[in-house]
Amino acid sequence: MTRPTRAAVARAAFQGDLGAFSELAAAALWPGAEHVPMRGNTDVVRAVAAGKVDVGVLAIENTLAGTVTDTDDALLRVEGTCIVSETIVPIHHCVLGVRGATLRGIRSVASHPVALDQCRSFFERHAQIEPRAAYDTAGAARDVAAAADPTRAALAGRHAAKRYGLAVLAKNVEDRGDNQTRFIGIARDSAIRVPHLMHKTSLAIIVDDEPGALLRLLQPIAAAGLSLTRLSARPTGEPWEYEFVLDVEHAGSDERLARIVEQAMSGCRSCRVLGTFPSAKQRLAT
């Protein structure tokens, strides 16, 4: 199996409306591809799995809000895709309103819950403004433009303001100036490893419900000198049963992880490889 080349990628799906940060990630990963907006993360994964689009882009974690659990859930529930790439996008949120609106007159700000969570200090300083959850940052901006209500605003990027003709009432309202989101690219076929680059492999594992089960899974990773860069736990639907999602960093030519995966498959209730892909934060491969 081979990773789609840039020339082969005609259509890239992303969660949200045109003007979303996910669209910026799609442009970074596959320049020139047609951007196909979709409402939810599961919609993106299903579209890729069904062959309706070539690739998809999903937010996986943010430096302030942490893991985007909807993405983990979509990857775990829908089969037929692999993680093939990742990119990191700086996130700077702005309060966007219609022309003539003022920050003092705003009574509600809508955005994706993860975006709202990145701007807690802003809402603490402006207690008169009610944060309202929306399915997407750019979708919230589009709705504010359509409503033409000077008391409503959206939390989104400057690119969304430009697309929907909104005014920037406050800029860079995120809690930290170094706010970033990591996005993953998914496709139907797995990526080709590049030996001299650092890679990540994402694993989805269900361990037995017994003392030390998770420790026995993690010890071989540490013993091999590999770095665990992310660990997330998601409910399987069975009472008190969880599936762990692990990102392990390794050199593209490193075969130690293959042995660890083989060991995990024999010692856990289930083990799936969600994808192996070049790390966006490269360092010297050893």
XYZ file of N, CA and C in Angstrom:
858
model
N 0.846 -1.198 0.000
C 0.000 0.000 0.000
C 0.881 1.247 0.000
N 0.425 2.301 -0.636
C 1.214 3.509 -0.744
C 0.424 4.715 -0.293
N 1.135 5.693 0.160
C 0.521 6.951 0.562
C 0.161 7.757 -0.682
N -1.036 8.399 -0.710
C -1.383 9.217 -1.872
C -0.369 10.341 -2.056
N 0.080 10.524 -3.308
C 0.978 11.632 -3.595
C 0.170 12.912 -3.706
N 0.861 14.048 -3.648
C 0.148 15.305 -3.759
C -0.603 15.386 -5.078
N -0.011 14.843 -6.163
C -0.656 14.912 -7.464
C -1.934 14.086 -7.479
N -1.957 12.993 -6.674
C -3.109 12.093 -6.689
C -4.240 12.593 -5.816
N -3.966 13.556 -4.935
C -4.980 14.036 -4.004
C -5.782 15.152 -4.672
N -7.005 14.814 -5.066
C -7.872 15.795 -5.705
C -8.801 16.456 -4.703
N -9.289 15.679 -3.711
C -10.280 16.202 -2.791
C -9.883 15.863 -1.352
N -9.814 16.883 -0.511
C -9.442 16.719 0.902
C -10.581 17.213 1.774
N -11.148 16.330 2.575
C -12.237 16.697 3.475
C -11.671 17.215 4.788
N -12.409 18.130 5.413
C -12.022 18.625 6.718
C -13.274 18.918 7.523
N -13.145 18.909 8.851
C -14.283 19.184 9.713
C -14.471 20.692 9.828
N -15.685 21.134 9.541
C -15.988 22.548 9.674
C -16.386 23.179 8.360
N -16.550 24.491 8.377
C -16.895 25.257 7.186
C -15.644 25.864 6.572
N -15.782 26.362 5.356
C -14.688 27.076 4.718
C -14.267 28.242 5.613
N -12.976 28.365 5.819
C -12.458 29.373 6.733
C -12.057 28.818 8.082
N -12.252 27.517 8.294
C -11.876 26.889 9.562
C -10.364 26.676 9.624
N -9.848 26.531 10.838
C -8.427 26.215 10.990
C -8.096 24.875 10.331
N -9.071 23.957 10.316
C -8.848 22.660 9.669
C -8.593 22.819 8.179
N -9.194 23.852 7.573
C -8.937 24.085 6.152
C -7.497 24.535 5.945
N -6.968 25.338 6.881
C -5.558 25.727 6.790
C -4.659 24.496 6.877
N -5.022 23.549 7.738
C -4.237 22.315 7.867
C -4.302 21.494 6.582
N -5.484 21.441 5.961
C -5.631 20.711 4.701
C -4.749 21.321 3.623
N -4.693 22.657 3.579
C -3.855 23.336 2.587
C -2.377 23.069 2.842
N -2.002 22.959 4.117
C -0.597 22.689 4.458
C -0.195 21.266 4.083
N -1.098 20.319 4.293
C -0.781 18.918 4.027
C -0.873 18.565 2.553
N -1.883 19.118 1.864
C -2.089 18.789 0.452
C -2.390 20.048 -0.349
N -1.357 20.826 -0.676
C -1.559 22.055 -1.440
C -2.204 21.753 -2.800
N -3.162 22.561 -3.172
C -3.793 22.406 -4.472
C -5.012 21.513 -4.492
N -5.242 20.760 -3.420
C -6.417 19.884 -3.382
C -7.687 20.710 -3.178
N -8.801 20.207 -3.702
C -10.097 20.828 -3.440
C -10.475 20.565 -1.987
N -10.901 21.592 -1.276
C -11.266 21.456 0.122
C -12.764 21.183 0.245
N -13.086 20.104 0.943
C -14.472 19.666 1.070
C -14.889 19.777 2.536
N -15.684 20.771 2.910
C -16.095 20.930 4.312
C -17.132 19.884 4.715
N -17.020 19.392 5.941
C -17.971 18.426 6.481
C -18.295 18.786 7.920
N -19.469 18.391 8.372
C -19.949 18.858 9.661
C -19.192 18.255 10.839
N -18.979 16.953 10.839
C -18.376 16.307 12.006
C -17.145 15.490 11.657
N -16.374 15.129 12.679
C -15.186 14.310 12.478
C -15.534 12.939 11.913
N -16.618 12.355 12.396
C -17.041 11.057 11.883
C -17.412 11.147 10.410
N -18.010 12.264 10.009
C -18.345 12.460 8.595
C -17.089 12.446 7.733
N -16.020 13.065 8.225
C -14.757 13.093 7.485
C -14.203 11.678 7.328
N -14.160 10.925 8.423
C -13.594 9.580 8.374
C -14.424 8.686 7.458
N -15.740 8.774 7.554
C -16.605 7.953 6.699
C -16.434 8.300 5.226
N -16.272 9.583 4.922
C -16.101 10.001 3.529
C -14.807 9.441 2.949
N -13.726 9.455 3.744
C -12.459 8.892 3.287
C -12.585 7.382 3.120
N -13.160 6.716 4.107
C -13.289 5.254 4.057
C -14.127 4.802 2.863
N -15.126 5.582 2.515
C -16.028 5.219 1.417
C -15.487 5.641 0.053
N -14.371 6.354 0.025
C -13.801 6.785 -1.237
C -14.464 8.002 -1.838
N -15.262 8.720 -1.057
C -15.911 9.933 -1.567
C -14.922 11.089 -1.692
N -13.858 11.045 -0.896
C -12.753 11.994 -0.991
C -11.462 11.200 -0.920
N -10.362 11.831 -1.312
C -9.074 11.132 -1.298
C -8.468 11.061 0.098
N -8.571 12.172 0.831
C -7.946 12.268 2.149
C -8.839 13.099 3.062
N -8.509 13.074 4.349
C -9.235 13.883 5.318
C -8.284 14.488 6.327
N -8.715 15.571 6.949
C -7.915 16.265 7.951
C -8.738 16.405 9.213
N -8.121 16.075 10.363
C -8.811 16.116 11.647
C -7.901 16.731 12.712
N -8.458 17.583 13.551
C -7.716 18.070 14.714
C -7.608 16.935 15.722
N -6.407 16.700 16.251
C -6.216 15.594 17.180
C -5.858 16.055 18.590
N -5.133 17.191 18.725
C -4.843 17.704 20.058
C -4.422 19.163 19.985
N -4.711 19.871 21.083
C -4.385 21.286 21.191
C -3.533 21.499 22.434
N -2.621 22.449 22.367
C -1.702 22.662 23.476
C -2.393 23.200 24.722
N -3.569 23.802 24.595
C -4.314 24.307 25.751
C -5.450 23.381 26.159
N -6.202 22.877 25.181
C -7.397 22.082 25.480
C -7.133 20.587 25.545
N -5.955 20.138 25.061
C -5.629 18.718 25.123
C -6.194 17.933 23.951
N -6.449 16.650 24.181
C -6.905 15.743 23.139
C -8.297 16.119 22.636
N -8.472 16.061 21.312
C -9.787 16.243 20.708
C -10.441 14.862 20.680
N -11.262 14.584 21.676
C -11.785 13.231 21.855
C -12.698 12.800 20.714
N -13.379 13.753 20.058
C -14.229 13.393 18.921
C -13.428 12.729 17.813
N -12.187 13.177 17.633
C -11.348 12.582 16.595
C -10.963 11.162 16.960
N -10.528 10.955 18.209
C -10.221 9.591 18.642
C -11.426 8.686 18.452
N -12.601 9.147 18.852
C -13.806 8.329 18.738
C -14.108 7.987 17.284
N -13.964 8.951 16.390
C -14.239 8.701 14.979
C -13.277 7.670 14.406
N -11.990 7.780 14.750
C -11.002 6.833 14.245
C -11.236 5.426 14.792
N -11.689 5.344 16.036
C -11.902 4.038 16.655
C -13.178 3.359 16.164
N -14.179 4.140 15.804
C -15.479 3.572 15.447
C -15.628 3.255 13.967
N -14.882 3.967 13.130
C -15.015 3.793 11.679
C -13.735 3.175 11.133
N -13.844 2.015 10.519
C -12.678 1.335 9.968
C -12.450 1.746 8.515
N -11.269 1.439 8.021
C -10.991 1.666 6.610
C -10.109 2.848 6.304
N -9.521 3.486 7.339
C -8.601 4.598 7.097
C -7.315 4.403 7.891
N -6.269 5.101 7.484
C -4.985 5.113 8.192
C -4.535 6.563 8.375
N -3.864 6.836 9.480
C -3.227 8.136 9.644
C -1.949 8.134 8.808
N -1.786 9.142 7.936
C -0.649 9.144 7.022
C 0.236 10.375 7.165
N -0.227 11.380 7.913
C 0.575 12.606 8.019
C 0.062 13.439 9.180
N 0.815 14.463 9.532
C 0.375 15.404 10.545
C 0.995 16.774 10.261
N 0.357 17.797 10.790
C 0.894 19.144 10.702
C 0.463 19.919 11.932
N 1.212 20.941 12.286
C 0.906 21.759 13.459
C 0.585 23.170 12.982
N -0.556 23.690 13.417
C -1.025 25.006 12.980
C -1.103 25.937 14.191
N -0.457 27.104 14.139
C -0.641 28.106 15.213
C -2.100 28.572 15.232
N -2.672 28.679 16.427
C -4.079 29.048 16.555
C -4.198 30.390 17.277
N -4.696 31.380 16.556
C -4.927 32.701 17.134
C -6.400 33.057 16.927
N -7.141 33.107 18.009
C -8.578 33.348 17.938
C -8.891 34.838 17.997
N -9.898 35.232 17.227
C -10.389 36.601 17.222
C -11.893 36.596 17.497
N -12.361 37.662 18.127
C -13.802 37.855 18.298
C -14.291 38.617 17.071
N -15.201 38.002 16.323
C -15.659 38.549 15.055
C -17.126 38.956 15.149
N -17.428 40.145 14.722
C -18.804 40.637 14.712
C -19.126 41.319 13.396
N -20.379 41.690 13.209
C -20.777 42.388 11.983
C -20.221 43.808 12.009
N -20.147 44.411 10.867
C -19.642 45.773 10.765
C -20.499 46.701 11.624
N -19.857 47.521 12.421
C -20.561 48.435 13.306
C -20.734 47.914 14.715
N -20.536 46.606 14.934
C -20.654 46.033 16.279
C -19.450 46.454 17.116
N -19.624 46.480 18.436
C -18.532 46.790 19.360
C -18.418 45.677 20.385
N -17.236 45.510 20.927
C -17.039 44.473 21.936
C -17.925 44.724 23.146
N -18.126 45.982 23.500
C -18.968 46.316 24.653
C -20.417 45.906 24.423
N -20.864 45.898 23.187
C -22.256 45.557 22.896
C -22.507 44.082 22.662
N -21.459 43.269 22.616
C -21.622 41.834 22.370
C -22.180 41.147 23.609
N -23.147 40.263 23.399
C -23.756 39.515 24.494
C -23.488 38.009 24.405
N -23.123 37.515 23.239
C -22.809 36.086 23.108
C -21.727 35.898 22.055
N -20.879 34.904 22.300
C -19.828 34.532 21.351
C -19.932 33.033 21.119
N -20.080 32.635 19.864
C -20.235 31.226 19.508
C -18.959 30.691 18.868
N -18.666 29.425 19.149
C -17.522 28.769 18.519
C -17.546 27.287 18.878
N -16.598 26.572 18.306
C -16.423 25.157 18.658
C -16.041 25.071 20.137
N -16.554 24.063 20.863
C -16.233 23.957 22.296
C -14.743 23.934 22.593
N -13.945 23.304 21.731
C -12.497 23.265 21.955
C -11.906 24.667 21.843
N -12.410 25.466 20.914
C -11.938 26.846 20.769
C -12.339 27.681 21.983
N -13.569 27.525 22.441
C -14.009 28.254 23.629
C -13.130 27.917 24.826
N -12.741 26.648 24.913
C -11.916 26.197 26.041
C -10.524 26.815 26.002
N -10.084 27.262 24.842
C -8.758 27.864 24.707
C -8.752 29.350 25.078
N -9.934 29.890 25.365
C -10.059 31.333 25.604
C -10.786 31.617 26.916
N -10.523 30.830 27.932
C -11.225 30.975 29.208
C -10.978 32.343 29.839
N -9.760 32.826 29.745
C -9.434 34.104 30.383
C -10.237 35.249 29.771
N -10.457 35.193 28.469
C -11.246 36.234 27.818
C -12.654 36.283 28.399
N -13.278 35.134 28.570
C -14.650 35.107 29.090
C -14.689 35.479 30.574
N -13.620 35.186 31.290
C -13.558 35.614 32.684
C -13.466 37.133 32.781
N -12.772 37.748 31.832
C -12.635 39.213 31.841
C -13.883 39.909 31.320
N -14.712 39.189 30.565
C -15.921 39.768 29.966
C -17.123 38.923 30.388
N -17.472 39.072 31.664
C -18.539 38.234 32.239
C -19.896 38.469 31.586
N -20.073 39.614 30.922
C -21.357 39.900 30.284
C -21.552 39.120 28.983
N -20.472 38.494 28.494
C -20.539 37.751 27.229
C -20.730 36.263 27.519
N -21.741 35.686 26.926
C -22.046 34.271 27.112
C -21.374 33.436 26.018
N -20.517 32.463 26.385
C -19.962 31.564 25.369
C -21.009 30.536 24.941
N -21.136 30.331 23.652
C -22.116 29.385 23.134
C -21.431 28.396 22.197
N -21.693 27.132 22.398
C -21.054 26.085 21.598
C -21.659 26.031 20.199
N -20.801 25.886 19.209
C -21.196 25.676 17.823
C -20.381 24.503 17.279
N -20.758 23.999 16.121
C -20.053 22.826 15.628
C -18.698 23.170 15.003
N -18.452 24.474 14.781
C -17.224 24.849 14.102
C -16.953 26.337 14.282
N -15.686 26.729 14.262
C -15.325 28.141 14.370
C -15.823 28.938 13.163
N -15.506 28.447 11.961
C -15.914 29.165 10.753
C -17.427 29.119 10.559
N -18.046 28.002 10.968
C -19.500 27.928 10.880
C -20.162 28.957 11.766
N -19.584 29.186 12.936
C -20.103 30.217 13.834
C -19.956 31.593 13.186
N -18.831 31.842 12.527
C -18.622 33.122 11.844
C -19.634 33.307 10.719
N -19.866 32.268 9.972
C -20.862 32.343 8.882
C -22.240 32.678 9.431
N -22.618 32.046 10.553
C -23.936 32.288 11.139
C -24.066 33.720 11.661
N -22.994 34.250 12.241
C -23.023 35.631 12.730
C -23.210 36.593 11.563
N -22.518 36.335 10.472
C -22.663 37.194 9.294
C -24.087 37.143 8.754
N -24.670 35.949 8.741
C -26.022 35.796 8.213
C -27.061 36.455 9.111
N -26.844 36.407 10.431
C -27.813 36.966 11.377
C -27.794 38.481 11.390
N -26.644 39.086 11.107
C -26.497 40.552 11.102
C -26.966 41.178 12.409
N -26.691 40.499 13.518
C -27.087 40.963 14.847
C -25.847 41.516 15.554
N -25.802 42.798 15.880
C -24.597 43.385 16.485
C -24.316 42.906 17.901
N -25.240 42.133 18.503
C -24.986 41.601 19.844
C -24.369 40.205 19.799
N -24.271 39.626 18.600
C -23.722 38.280 18.450
C -22.337 38.337 17.822
N -21.473 37.442 18.265
C -20.125 37.375 17.707
C -19.698 35.918 17.606
N -18.602 35.703 16.915
C -18.019 34.370 16.766
C -16.558 34.411 17.175
N -16.057 33.273 17.601
C -14.647 33.112 17.936
C -14.030 32.280 16.816
N -13.168 32.909 16.021
C -12.581 32.236 14.863
C -11.305 32.960 14.462
N -10.700 32.510 13.367
C -9.466 33.113 12.898
C -9.712 34.291 11.969
N -8.640 35.041 11.709
C -8.745 36.192 10.819
C -9.194 35.775 9.414
N -8.775 34.587 8.987
C -9.158 34.118 7.658
C -10.670 33.941 7.552
N -11.328 33.560 8.666
C -12.787 33.445 8.664
C -13.432 34.830 8.588
N -12.833 35.818 9.250
C -13.357 37.192 9.175
C -13.335 37.687 7.734
N -12.241 37.421 7.047
C -12.112 37.867 5.659
C -13.126 37.163 4.768
N -13.301 35.848 4.975
C -14.213 35.081 4.123
C -15.660 35.536 4.280
N -16.066 35.867 5.513
C -17.477 36.165 5.756
C -17.753 37.657 5.961
N -16.750 38.486 5.722
C -16.958 39.919 5.772
C -17.244 40.464 7.158
N -16.592 39.908 8.162
C -16.812 40.333 9.538
C -15.684 41.238 10.022
N -15.982 41.997 11.063
C -14.990 42.872 11.676
C -14.315 42.154 12.837
N -13.029 42.410 13.047
C -12.290 41.861 14.186
C -12.473 42.809 15.361
N -13.241 42.346 16.370
C -13.520 43.184 17.542
C -12.451 43.024 18.624
N -11.802 41.884 18.648
C -10.694 41.622 19.575
C -9.828 40.547 18.939
N -8.538 40.700 18.993
C -7.644 39.743 18.347
C -6.794 39.012 19.373
N -6.388 37.799 18.998
C -5.480 36.977 19.804
C -5.977 36.839 21.250
N -7.202 36.345 21.413
C -7.800 36.232 22.741
C -7.559 34.857 23.371
N -6.768 34.012 22.728
C -6.426 32.712 23.311
C -5.619 32.917 24.589
N -5.681 31.927 25.484
C -5.038 32.061 26.792
C -3.517 32.175 26.702
N -2.918 31.615 25.653
C -1.461 31.717 25.471
C -1.164 32.064 24.020
N -0.144 32.868 23.819
C 0.219 33.262 22.470
C 0.829 32.152 21.641
N 1.312 31.080 22.318
C 1.904 29.958 21.588
C 0.909 28.817 21.401
N -0.366 29.124 21.417
C -1.419 28.126 21.219
C -1.270 27.453 19.852
N -1.317 26.126 19.839
C -1.154 25.353 18.603
C -2.088 24.146 18.613
N -2.478 23.727 17.426
C -3.258 22.502 17.274
C -2.533 21.565 16.317
N -2.479 20.304 16.690
C -1.912 19.284 15.803
C -3.056 18.645 15.025
N -2.898 18.600 13.715
C -3.884 17.988 12.830
C -3.279 16.743 12.196
N -4.100 15.736 11.978
C -3.645 14.529 11.290
C -4.330 14.428 9.929
N -3.607 13.836 8.986
C -4.181 13.516 7.687
C -4.466 12.027 7.617
N -5.627 11.672 7.081
C -5.998 10.260 6.959
C -6.267 9.922 5.498
N -6.033 8.661 5.156
C -6.281 8.165 3.809
C -6.685 6.699 3.924
N -7.019 6.114 2.798
C -7.395 4.686 2.829
C -6.165 3.783 2.866
N -5.058 4.262 2.336
C -3.841 3.464 2.289
C -2.790 4.048 3.221
N -1.932 3.191 3.721
C -0.935 3.621 4.692
C 0.203 4.382 4.026
N 0.960 5.113 4.839
C 2.073 5.920 4.334
C 3.329 5.076 4.181
N 4.205 5.517 3.292
C 5.513 4.888 3.127
C 6.486 5.510 4.132
N 7.207 4.684 4.853
C 8.167 5.212 5.816
C 9.380 5.808 5.121
N 9.884 6.884 5.705
C 11.117 7.517 5.230
C 12.182 7.229 6.282
N 13.153 6.357 5.989
C 14.070 5.856 7.025
C 14.742 6.915 7.869
N 15.162 8.049 7.277
C 15.941 9.030 8.028
C 15.077 10.021 8.796
N 13.758 9.912 8.725
C 12.867 10.809 9.444
C 12.295 10.145 10.688
N 12.004 10.979 11.689
C 11.284 10.485 12.849
C 9.812 10.285 12.467
N 9.237 9.209 12.966
C 7.850 8.872 12.697
C 7.095 8.712 14.011
N 5.799 8.688 13.899
C 4.930 8.291 15.002
C 4.061 7.131 14.531
N 3.786 6.234 15.446
C 2.819 5.175 15.190
C 1.716 5.287 16.230
N 0.475 5.349 15.758
C -0.682 5.419 16.650
C -1.262 4.015 16.822
N -1.425 3.624 18.074
C -1.958 2.307 18.411
C -3.243 2.459 19.205
N -4.198 1.580 18.966
C -5.436 1.528 19.743
C -5.482 0.171 20.431
N -5.467 0.178 21.766
C -5.284 -1.059 22.521
C -6.307 -1.158 23.649
N -6.890 -2.343 23.791
C -7.744 -2.652 24.937
C -7.013 -3.702 25.763
N -6.705 -3.365 27.011
C -5.992 -4.293 27.888
C -6.995 -5.062 28.748
N -6.537 -6.161 29.294
C -7.377 -6.932 30.204
C -7.616 -6.154 31.492
N -8.760 -6.339 32.088
C -9.113 -5.658 33.333
C -8.497 -6.399 34.508
N -7.208 -6.150 34.715
C -6.492 -6.797 35.807
C -5.330 -5.910 36.225
N -4.870 -6.040 37.463
C -3.783 -5.178 37.957
C -2.529 -5.270 37.095
N -1.957 -4.119 36.764
C -0.699 -4.080 36.037
C -0.810 -4.242 34.539
N -2.032 -4.337 33.993
C -2.179 -4.598 32.559
C -1.617 -3.452 31.720
N -1.942 -2.218 32.098
C -1.437 -1.075 31.335
C 0.070 -0.924 31.513
N 0.568 -1.180 32.709
C 2.007 -1.092 32.960
C 2.767 -2.076 32.082
N 2.237 -3.293 31.939
C 2.905 -4.291 31.095
C 2.926 -3.859 29.638
N 1.966 -3.054 29.234
C 1.942 -2.535 27.872
C 2.996 -1.444 27.678
N 3.151 -0.568 28.680
C 4.032 0.583 28.543
C 5.502 0.255 28.794
N 5.769 -0.731 29.638
C 7.161 -1.049 29.980
C 8.031 -1.386 28.774
N 7.560 -2.212 27.826
C 8.418 -2.506 26.668
C 8.743 -1.271 25.832
N 7.827 -0.296 25.787
C 8.084 0.938 25.043
C 9.233 1.708 25.697
N 9.183 1.812 27.023
C 10.251 2.491 27.755
C 11.564 1.719 27.647
N 11.496 0.394 27.760
C 12.704 -0.429 27.706
C 13.398 -0.319 26.353
N 12.611 -0.085 25.292
C 13.187 0.042 23.954
C 13.733 1.444 23.698
N 13.544 2.356 24.661
C 14.038 3.715 24.498
C 13.196 4.556 23.562
N 11.933 4.180 23.382
C 11.032 4.920 22.515
C 10.198 5.895 23.341
N 9.794 6.984 22.711
C 9.067 8.041 23.417
C 7.565 7.895 23.202
N 6.825 7.898 24.300
C 5.365 7.911 24.245
C 4.924 9.373 24.237
N 4.406 9.853 23.107
C 4.090 11.270 22.966
C 2.638 11.600 23.273
N 1.767 10.599 23.332
C 0.367 10.859 23.675
C -0.271 9.581 24.189
N -1.142 9.730 25.194
C -1.897 8.605 25.729
C -3.301 9.099 26.045
N -4.276 8.504 25.398
C -5.668 8.889 25.575
C -6.492 7.645 25.868
N -7.522 7.786 26.685
C -8.415 6.669 27.010
C -9.827 7.029 26.592
N -10.466 6.140 25.822
C -11.818 6.379 25.354
C -12.704 5.187 25.705
N -13.943 5.416 26.150
C -14.839 4.313 26.496
C -15.208 3.503 25.265
N -15.285 2.192 25.431
C -15.626 1.313 24.303
C -17.129 1.160 24.120
N -17.900 1.532 25.130
C -19.338 1.280 25.114
C -19.735 0.198 26.092
N -18.775 -0.667 26.419
C -18.993 -1.660 27.458
C -18.774 -0.988 28.815
N -19.533 -1.384 29.846
C -19.389 -0.720 31.151
C -17.954 -0.771 31.678
N -17.378 0.407 31.914
C -16.070 0.590 32.544
C -14.924 -0.044 31.747
N -15.118 -0.174 30.434
C -14.042 -0.664 29.579
C -13.542 0.478 28.709
N -12.213 0.602 28.597
C -11.627 1.713 27.862
C -10.642 1.204 26.812
N -10.561 1.950 25.721
C -9.563 1.692 24.689
C -8.525 2.800 24.760
N -7.264 2.413 24.860
C -6.176 3.373 24.972
C -5.603 3.667 23.589
N -5.418 4.955 23.306
C -4.786 5.388 22.060
C -3.401 5.919 22.408
N -2.371 5.318 21.835
C -0.991 5.676 22.129
C -0.304 6.167 20.872
N 0.452 7.247 20.982
C 1.349 7.682 19.914
C 2.770 7.434 20.377
N 3.506 6.627 19.618
C 4.884 6.284 19.959
C 5.795 6.826 18.871
N 6.836 7.565 19.273
C 7.764 8.156 18.318
C 8.948 7.226 18.092
N 9.386 7.127 16.837
C 10.494 6.226 16.498
C 11.056 6.633 15.147
N 12.259 6.179 14.843
C 12.841 6.413 13.528
C 12.113 5.571 12.492
N 12.064 6.080 11.264
C 11.346 5.355 10.218
C 11.902 3.976 9.959
N 13.193 3.791 10.187
C 13.835 2.496 9.947
C 13.842 1.596 11.187
N 13.298 2.075 12.301
C 13.369 1.348 13.571
C 12.359 0.200 13.574
N 12.853 -1.005 13.806
C 11.978 -2.183 13.824
C 11.581 -2.590 15.239
N 12.047 -1.849 16.254
C 11.712 -2.224 17.632
C 10.218 -2.113 17.892
N 9.590 -1.133 17.277
C 8.161 -0.944 17.516
C 7.360 -2.123 16.981
N 7.797 -2.697 15.871
C 7.084 -3.852 15.310
C 7.050 -5.003 16.314
N 8.156 -5.192 17.022
C 8.200 -6.254 18.036
C 7.289 -5.915 19.210
N 7.234 -4.633 19.567
C 6.357 -4.215 20.659
C 4.896 -4.422 20.281
N 4.549 -4.085 19.036
C 3.171 -4.287 18.562
C 2.821 -5.766 18.575
N 3.753 -6.598 18.112
C 3.515 -8.047 18.109
C 3.294 -8.553 19.541
N 4.086 -8.047 20.472
C 3.933 -8.425 21.872
C 2.593 -7.945 22.418
N 2.201 -6.729 22.059
C 0.930 -6.194 22.533
C -0.244 -6.995 21.994
N -0.155 -7.399 20.744
C -1.236 -8.159 20.130
C -1.442 -9.500 20.824
N -0.361 -10.055 21.336
C -0.473 -11.352 22.010
C -0.852 -11.209 23.478
N -0.600 -10.024 24.067
C -0.836 -9.862 25.497
C -2.020 -8.999 25.858
N -2.700 -8.404 24.874
C -3.836 -7.529 25.143
C -5.109 -8.117 24.541
N -6.222 -7.573 24.948
C -7.490 -8.031 24.403
C -7.605 -7.698 22.924
N -7.117 -6.504 22.531
C -7.070 -6.144 21.116
C -6.014 -5.080 20.913
N -5.434 -5.043 19.717
C -4.419 -4.053 19.371
C -4.543 -3.755 17.883
N -4.725 -2.468 17.563
C -4.822 -2.042 16.173
C -3.813 -0.935 15.909
N -3.203 -0.967 14.747
C -2.331 0.121 14.313
C -3.185 1.100 13.523
N -3.306 2.326 14.012
C -4.110 3.345 13.333
C -3.329 4.060 12.248
N -2.000 3.926 12.269
C -1.190 4.526 11.225
C 0.218 4.819 11.680
N 1.151 4.843 10.731
C 2.534 5.258 10.954
C 2.830 6.380 9.975
N 3.396 7.478 10.467
C 3.501 8.672 9.639
C 4.656 9.543 10.129
N 5.242 10.371 9.243
C 6.342 11.263 9.656
C 5.878 12.273 10.693
N 6.709 12.508 11.695
C 6.390 13.468 12.741
C 6.519 14.894 12.206
N 5.585 15.756 12.608
C 5.653 17.162 12.195
C 6.780 17.898 12.906
N 7.170 17.422 14.081
C 8.260 18.021 14.838
C 9.477 17.120 14.680
N 10.266 17.378 13.637
C 11.390 16.502 13.330
C 12.577 16.793 14.233
N 13.246 15.733 14.603
C 14.541 15.830 15.267
C 15.420 14.760 14.671
N 16.680 14.715 15.046
C 17.614 13.767 14.457
C 17.174 12.345 14.763
N 16.974 11.546 13.735
C 16.585 10.149 13.919
C 17.805 9.353 14.354
N 17.569 8.460 15.353
C 18.685 7.637 15.845
C 18.320 6.169 15.746
